[in-house]
Structures are given as C-alpha cells and as structure tokens.
CSV table of C-alpha atoms in Angstrom, one decimal:
chain,number,residue,atom,x,y,z
A,1,MET,CA,69.9,41.6,268.6
A,2,GLY,CA,73.5,40.6,268.2
A,3,PRO,CA,75.7,37.7,269.2
A,4,GLY,CA,74.7,36.2,272.5
A,5,GLY,CA,71.4,38.1,272.4
A,6,ALA,CA,72.9,41.4,273.3
A,7,VAL,CA,70.9,44.5,272.6
A,8,ILE,CA,72.6,47.8,272.1
A,9,CYS,CA,70.7,50.8,273.4
A,10,MET,CA,71.4,54.1,271.7
A,11,ALA,CA,70.4,57.7,272.3
A,12,PRO,CA,67.4,58.4,270.0
A,13,THR,CA,69.3,61.1,268.1
A,14,HIS,CA,71.8,58.5,266.9
A,15,PRO,CA,71.2,56.1,264.0
A,16,GLN,CA,69.9,52.8,265.2
A,17,PRO,CA,72.5,50.0,265.5
A,18,ASP,CA,72.6,47.3,262.9
A,19,ALA,CA,73.1,43.8,263.9
A,20,GLY,CA,72.5,40.4,262.4
A,21,ARG,CA,73.5,36.8,261.9
A,22,LEU,CA,74.4,35.2,258.6
A,23,GLU,CA,75.4,31.7,257.6
A,24,ILE,CA,77.2,31.2,254.3
A,25,GLN,CA,78.8,28.5,252.3
A,26,SER,CA,82.1,28.6,250.5
A,27,SER,CA,81.3,30.7,247.5
A,28,ARG,CA,82.5,34.1,246.2
A,29,ASP,CA,78.9,35.3,246.0
A,30,ASP,CA,78.3,34.5,249.7
A,31,ILE,CA,81.5,36.2,250.8
A,32,ASP,CA,80.7,39.3,248.7
A,33,MET,CA,77.2,39.3,250.3
A,34,VAL,CA,78.6,39.3,253.8
A,35,GLU,CA,81.0,42.1,253.0
A,36,LYS,CA,78.2,44.1,251.4
A,37,VAL,CA,75.8,43.8,254.3
A,38,ILE,CA,78.4,44.8,256.9
A,39,LEU,CA,79.9,47.7,254.8
A,40,GLU,CA,76.4,49.1,254.0
A,41,ALA,CA,75.7,49.1,257.7
A,42,ALA,CA,79.0,50.7,258.4
A,43,GLN,CA,78.3,53.4,255.8
A,44,ARG,CA,74.9,54.1,257.3
A,45,HIS,CA,76.6,54.8,260.6
A,46,GLY,CA,79.1,57.2,259.1
A,47,TYR,CA,82.2,55.0,258.7
A,48,GLN,CA,84.5,56.6,256.1
A,49,ASP,CA,86.4,55.0,253.2
A,50,ALA,CA,89.5,54.1,255.2
A,51,SER,CA,87.4,52.3,257.8
A,52,CYS,CA,85.5,50.4,255.2
A,53,PHE,CA,88.7,49.3,253.5
A,54,ALA,CA,90.0,48.0,256.8
A,55,ILE,CA,86.8,46.2,257.7
A,56,ARG,CA,86.4,44.6,254.3
A,57,LEU,CA,89.9,43.3,254.3
A,58,ALA,CA,89.6,41.8,257.8
A,59,VAL,CA,86.2,40.1,256.9
A,60,GLU,CA,87.7,38.8,253.6
A,61,GLU,CA,90.7,37.3,255.3
A,62,ALA,CA,88.8,35.8,258.2
A,63,LEU,CA,86.2,34.2,255.9
A,64,VAL,CA,88.8,32.9,253.5
A,65,ASN,CA,90.7,31.4,256.4
A,66,ALA,CA,87.6,29.8,257.8
A,67,PHE,CA,86.8,28.0,254.5
A,68,HIS,CA,90.4,27.3,253.4
A,69,HIS,CA,91.9,26.2,256.6
A,70,GLY,CA,89.0,25.6,259.1
A,71,HIS,CA,86.9,23.7,256.6
A,72,ARG,CA,89.7,22.1,254.6
A,73,ASP,CA,88.6,18.6,255.4
A,74,LEU,CA,84.8,19.3,255.6
A,75,PRO,CA,82.2,19.2,252.9
A,76,LYS,CA,82.1,22.4,250.8
A,77,SER,CA,78.5,23.0,251.9
A,78,THR,CA,79.5,23.3,255.6
A,79,PRO,CA,78.4,26.7,256.7
A,80,VAL,CA,80.4,29.4,258.5
A,81,SER,CA,78.4,31.7,260.8
A,82,ILE,CA,78.9,35.5,261.0
A,83,ASN,CA,77.4,37.6,263.8
A,84,TYR,CA,77.9,41.4,263.4
A,85,GLN,CA,76.9,44.5,265.3
A,86,VAL,CA,77.5,48.0,263.9
A,87,ASN,CA,77.0,51.2,265.8
A,88,PRO,CA,78.6,54.6,265.4
A,89,GLN,CA,81.3,53.8,267.9
A,90,ARG,CA,82.4,50.3,266.9
A,91,ILE,CA,81.8,47.3,264.7
A,92,CYS,CA,82.0,43.8,266.2
A,93,ILE,CA,82.2,40.8,263.9
A,94,VAL,CA,82.3,37.2,265.1
A,95,ILE,CA,83.1,34.5,262.5
A,96,GLU,CA,82.9,30.9,263.5
A,97,ASP,CA,83.8,27.9,261.4
A,98,GLN,CA,83.1,24.2,262.2
A,99,GLY,CA,86.7,23.0,261.7
A,100,PRO,CA,89.1,21.6,264.3
A,101,GLY,CA,90.7,25.0,264.9
A,102,PHE,CA,94.4,25.9,265.0
A,103,ASP,CA,96.9,27.4,267.4
A,104,VAL,CA,97.2,31.0,266.4
A,105,GLU,CA,100.4,31.3,268.5
A,106,THR,CA,102.2,28.8,266.3
A,107,LEU,CA,101.7,30.8,263.1
A,108,PRO,CA,105.1,31.9,261.6
A,109,ASP,CA,105.8,35.6,261.4
A,110,PRO,CA,105.2,36.4,257.7
A,111,THR,CA,107.2,39.6,258.1
A,112,ALA,CA,110.4,37.8,259.2
A,113,GLU,CA,113.1,38.1,256.5
A,114,GLU,CA,113.1,34.3,255.9
A,115,ASN,CA,109.3,34.2,255.3
A,116,LEU,CA,108.9,37.3,253.1
A,117,GLN,CA,109.0,35.1,249.9
A,118,ARG,CA,106.4,32.6,251.2
A,119,PRO,CA,103.2,33.2,249.3
A,120,THR,CA,100.8,32.4,252.2
A,121,GLY,CA,100.3,33.2,255.9
A,122,ARG,CA,99.5,36.9,255.9
A,123,GLY,CA,95.7,36.9,256.6
A,124,VAL,CA,95.9,36.9,260.4
A,125,LEU,CA,98.6,39.6,260.3
A,126,LEU,CA,96.4,41.9,258.2
A,127,ILE,CA,93.3,41.2,260.5
A,128,ARG,CA,95.4,42.2,263.5
A,129,ALA,CA,96.8,45.3,261.8
A,130,TYR,CA,93.5,46.7,260.6
A,131,MET,CA,91.1,45.8,263.5
A,132,THR,CA,91.3,47.4,267.0
A,133,ARG,CA,90.9,44.1,268.9
A,134,VAL,CA,91.1,40.5,267.7
A,135,LYS,CA,90.3,37.5,269.9
A,136,PHE,CA,90.5,33.9,269.0
A,137,SER,CA,88.6,31.3,270.9
A,138,LYS,CA,87.2,27.8,270.6
A,139,ASN,CA,90.6,26.5,269.7
A,140,GLY,CA,91.0,29.1,266.9
A,141,SER,CA,87.7,28.2,265.1
A,142,ARG,CA,86.1,31.4,266.4
A,143,ILE,CA,87.4,34.9,265.7
A,144,GLU,CA,86.0,38.0,267.3
A,145,MET,CA,87.1,41.2,265.6
A,146,THR,CA,86.3,44.7,266.8
A,147,TYR,CA,86.9,47.9,264.9
A,148,GLU,CA,86.5,51.2,266.9
A,149,GLN,CA,85.8,54.4,265.2
A,150,MET,CA,88.4,57.0,266.0
A,151,SER,CA,86.8,60.0,267.7
A,152,ASN,CA,87.1,63.3,266.0
B,1,MET,CA,95.6,42.8,224.9
B,2,ALA,CA,92.5,41.6,226.9
B,3,SER,CA,90.7,38.8,225.4
B,4,GLY,CA,88.3,36.0,226.5
B,5,ASP,CA,88.3,35.5,230.2
B,6,SER,CA,91.5,37.4,230.7
B,7,ARG,CA,91.7,39.5,233.9
B,8,LEU,CA,94.6,41.5,232.6
B,9,ARG,CA,95.4,44.2,230.1
B,10,VAL,CA,98.8,43.6,228.6
B,11,LYS,CA,100.8,46.0,226.5
B,12,GLN,CA,104.4,46.2,225.4
B,13,ASP,CA,106.8,49.2,225.8
B,14,ASN,CA,110.0,48.3,224.0
B,15,SER,CA,111.3,45.3,226.1
B,16,VAL,CA,109.0,45.9,229.0
B,17,THR,CA,105.6,44.1,229.4
B,18,ILE,CA,103.1,46.3,231.1
B,19,ILE,CA,100.3,44.6,233.0
B,20,GLU,CA,97.1,46.2,234.3
B,21,PHE,CA,94.3,44.6,236.1
B,22,ILE,CA,90.8,44.7,234.7
B,23,ASP,CA,89.1,44.1,238.1
B,24,ARG,CA,89.1,46.9,240.7
B,25,ASN,CA,88.9,44.2,243.5
B,26,ILE,CA,91.5,41.4,243.4
B,27,LEU,CA,89.8,39.1,245.9
B,28,ASP,CA,88.2,36.3,244.1
B,29,GLU,CA,90.3,33.1,244.4
B,30,ALA,CA,89.5,31.8,240.9
B,31,ASN,CA,90.4,35.2,239.4
B,32,ILE,CA,93.6,35.4,241.4
B,33,GLN,CA,94.6,31.9,240.1
B,34,LEU,CA,93.8,33.0,236.6
B,35,ILE,CA,95.9,36.1,237.0
B,36,GLY,CA,98.8,34.1,238.3
B,37,GLU,CA,98.6,31.7,235.4
B,38,GLU,CA,98.4,34.5,232.8
B,39,ILE,CA,101.4,36.3,234.3
B,40,ALA,CA,103.4,33.0,234.5
B,41,ALA,CA,102.8,32.5,230.8
B,42,LEU,CA,104.1,36.0,230.1
B,43,ILE,CA,107.2,35.3,232.1
B,44,GLU,CA,107.8,32.0,230.3
B,45,ALA,CA,107.5,33.8,226.9
B,46,GLU,CA,110.7,35.8,227.4
B,47,PRO,CA,114.2,34.7,228.2
B,48,GLU,CA,114.8,37.5,230.7
B,49,PRO,CA,111.4,39.0,231.3
B,50,LYS,CA,110.9,42.6,232.3
B,51,LEU,CA,107.4,43.0,233.8
B,52,LEU,CA,105.8,46.2,235.1
B,53,ILE,CA,102.5,45.6,237.0
B,54,SER,CA,100.4,48.7,237.4
B,55,PHE,CA,97.8,48.8,240.2
B,56,ALA,CA,96.2,52.0,238.8
B,57,ASN,CA,92.7,50.4,238.6
B,58,VAL,CA,92.9,48.5,241.9
B,59,ASP,CA,90.8,49.4,245.0
B,60,HIS,CA,91.1,46.3,247.0
B,61,LEU,CA,93.3,43.2,247.2
B,62,SER,CA,93.7,40.3,249.6
B,63,SER,CA,96.5,38.3,251.0
B,64,ALA,CA,95.8,35.7,248.3
B,65,ALA,CA,96.6,38.4,245.7
B,66,LEU,CA,99.8,39.2,247.6
B,67,GLY,CA,100.7,35.5,247.5
B,68,THR,CA,100.3,35.4,243.7
B,69,LEU,CA,102.6,38.5,243.4
B,70,ILE,CA,105.2,36.8,245.5
B,71,THR,CA,105.0,33.7,243.3
B,72,VAL,CA,105.4,35.9,240.2
B,73,ASN,CA,108.4,37.6,241.8
B,74,ASN,CA,110.0,34.2,242.5
B,75,LYS,CA,109.4,33.1,238.9
B,76,ILE,CA,110.9,36.3,237.5
B,77,ARG,CA,114.0,35.9,239.8
B,78,ASN,CA,114.4,32.4,238.6
B,79,SER,CA,114.3,33.6,235.0
B,80,GLU,CA,116.8,36.4,235.8
B,81,GLY,CA,114.2,38.9,234.9
B,82,LEU,CA,113.0,42.2,236.4
B,83,LEU,CA,109.7,43.1,238.1
B,84,ARG,CA,108.5,46.5,239.0
B,85,LEU,CA,105.2,47.6,240.6
B,86,SER,CA,103.6,51.0,240.2
B,87,ASP,CA,100.5,53.2,240.7
B,88,ILE,CA,99.6,51.7,244.1
B,89,ASP,CA,96.8,53.4,245.9
B,90,PRO,CA,98.0,54.7,249.4
B,91,GLN,CA,95.5,52.4,251.2
B,92,ILE,CA,96.9,49.4,249.3
B,93,TYR,CA,100.5,50.5,249.7
B,94,GLU,CA,99.8,50.4,253.5
B,95,VAL,CA,99.0,46.6,253.0
B,96,PHE,CA,102.5,46.2,251.4
B,97,VAL,CA,104.0,48.1,254.4
B,98,ILE,CA,102.2,46.1,257.0
B,99,THR,CA,103.3,42.8,255.4
B,100,LYS,CA,106.8,44.3,254.8
B,101,LEU,CA,106.4,43.4,251.1
B,102,HIS,CA,107.4,46.9,250.2
B,103,LYS,CA,110.9,45.6,250.9
B,104,LEU,CA,110.6,42.6,248.6
B,105,PHE,CA,109.2,44.5,245.6
B,106,GLU,CA,110.5,47.5,243.8
B,107,ILE,CA,107.6,49.9,243.8
B,108,HIS,CA,107.4,53.2,241.9
B,109,PRO,CA,104.8,55.9,242.2
B,110,THR,CA,104.0,56.0,238.5
B,111,THR,CA,104.2,53.8,235.4
B,112,GLU,CA,106.6,56.3,233.8
B,113,GLN,CA,109.0,56.2,236.7
B,114,ALA,CA,108.8,52.4,236.8
B,115,LEU,CA,109.5,52.2,233.1
B,116,ALA,CA,112.5,54.5,233.5
B,117,SER,CA,113.9,52.2,236.3
B,118,PHE,CA,114.5,49.4,233.8
B,119,ASN,CA,117.2,51.4,232.0
C-alpha cells in the first residue's frame, strides 16, 4: 500500500513493488535511514547506479529542505513524512513537512550569472534536474517526485 | 595530515596545499560545516593561498557541500589566492554542470594536471 492507499498490481513474473510510509525527525541517522530504505528497494527492482545516484540526491535535497526551511520555526522533533512506492518502471516519493510552505515560483535561479557565487538555493534545481516529474502542493510543504526508469 | 575529528587529508606540494576528503559521501551538515571551517583555516594560514581540492574519494555530495565550496572560493578570491578542483567523478561533475558551477570553478581531470595549472 502506498500514498493514498493505492495498490500497485504487477504481473507475477515481475518483482513485487515496494512501498511504505516513514516518519522521521531532523537527524542525520534518520535521513540516512530513509535513503537506505528507498535505495535498497530501487536496487531490488533493478535500478542501476546512475539512477540510485539521482534518487539519493533528490531525497537528500528534499529532506534537508523540509527540515531547514519548512521546519525552521518548529521544534526539532517535528516529524517529516515520507511515502514511497518503487516498482520496476518508476519510483514515486512524496515528502511532506509541517511548515508554512513557500512559493516555489519565487525561488531565484541559482544558475543565473549574478547568483552563481551564492552558497545556497540549489536543492530544488537539482531535484528537478534528476527526477522525471516534480510537483509541489499544499503551498510548497508537499513535494511529489517521480523517477521513471528509462526503457532499454 | 588527518588528525582528531578532521574530515580532510591535507598535504603540501611546494606552494600548493592539496586537500582530499576522508568521507565518500559529503552530505552530513555537521561534517560539511567542519570541512568549511578546516579549509577556511588553511586559507587564512597563507598570504596568497593555493588550494587544490581533490574529489578522488567522493561518491556523493549535496547542494550544502557545493555551498561550502562556493564560500571557500569566495574566501580564496578575497585573499587573492588560487583554487583548483580535480578528480571529480563523472556523476558528480554532472552536478557541477547542472548548477553551472563548472563555470565558477577551475576543474582539472587529475591532481597532476591541476598542480601543473598553478605554474
């Protein structure tokens, strides 16, 4: 069962889909655990090194954004939720924080010449670059990221 | 040199300070902050610092690590020093390209080529 109670049906010859819901607090160990769970599922479903690199980077950036920006004014113990579904075709990860959100459209372009020397503001750019689809909702406090396996 | 809680290996090649990372993954915020502070101390130790940062051991990095590199670059510019990066894995180099930071940094394929570029 994945986000929203969706069930993925697969042909019996394929590996079974992996899905789950996690809640974590702001700690390196918790973030590492989420990345490990999702990447192990990805590897079980045949995702190669380049895909795992992309997924790990996107999850890392989204979780760090959730805690650093979303939960900036909230207690450190406030949890972030992660729903994930992995099957051989795609990986869908939904990360939701409990902060006030933000307007993703107002983020400055970190690749603009005048912003290249700014040390922050590249997380969303990297998520968009590495994932197939990215959708923000709930005023920016919820990000849905989909990575599709390229067919051979 | 790599002592105590240091996240770096530091060695000297004539006037160039060569820095390597101990960690394969540069993701942890506390470690990234420590790395930034260690490199800042190296920059402050020289009047016109020449730094070569090798990514030979690095498999993953985050935008927070890129931010620290940019801060290092700004500090070196302010000190009228020179910074070179080298040995960046193709997957990580792609991160530099996506962020266009390959335009900001002088990046060389190998440590030897980066060392030669200081002359």
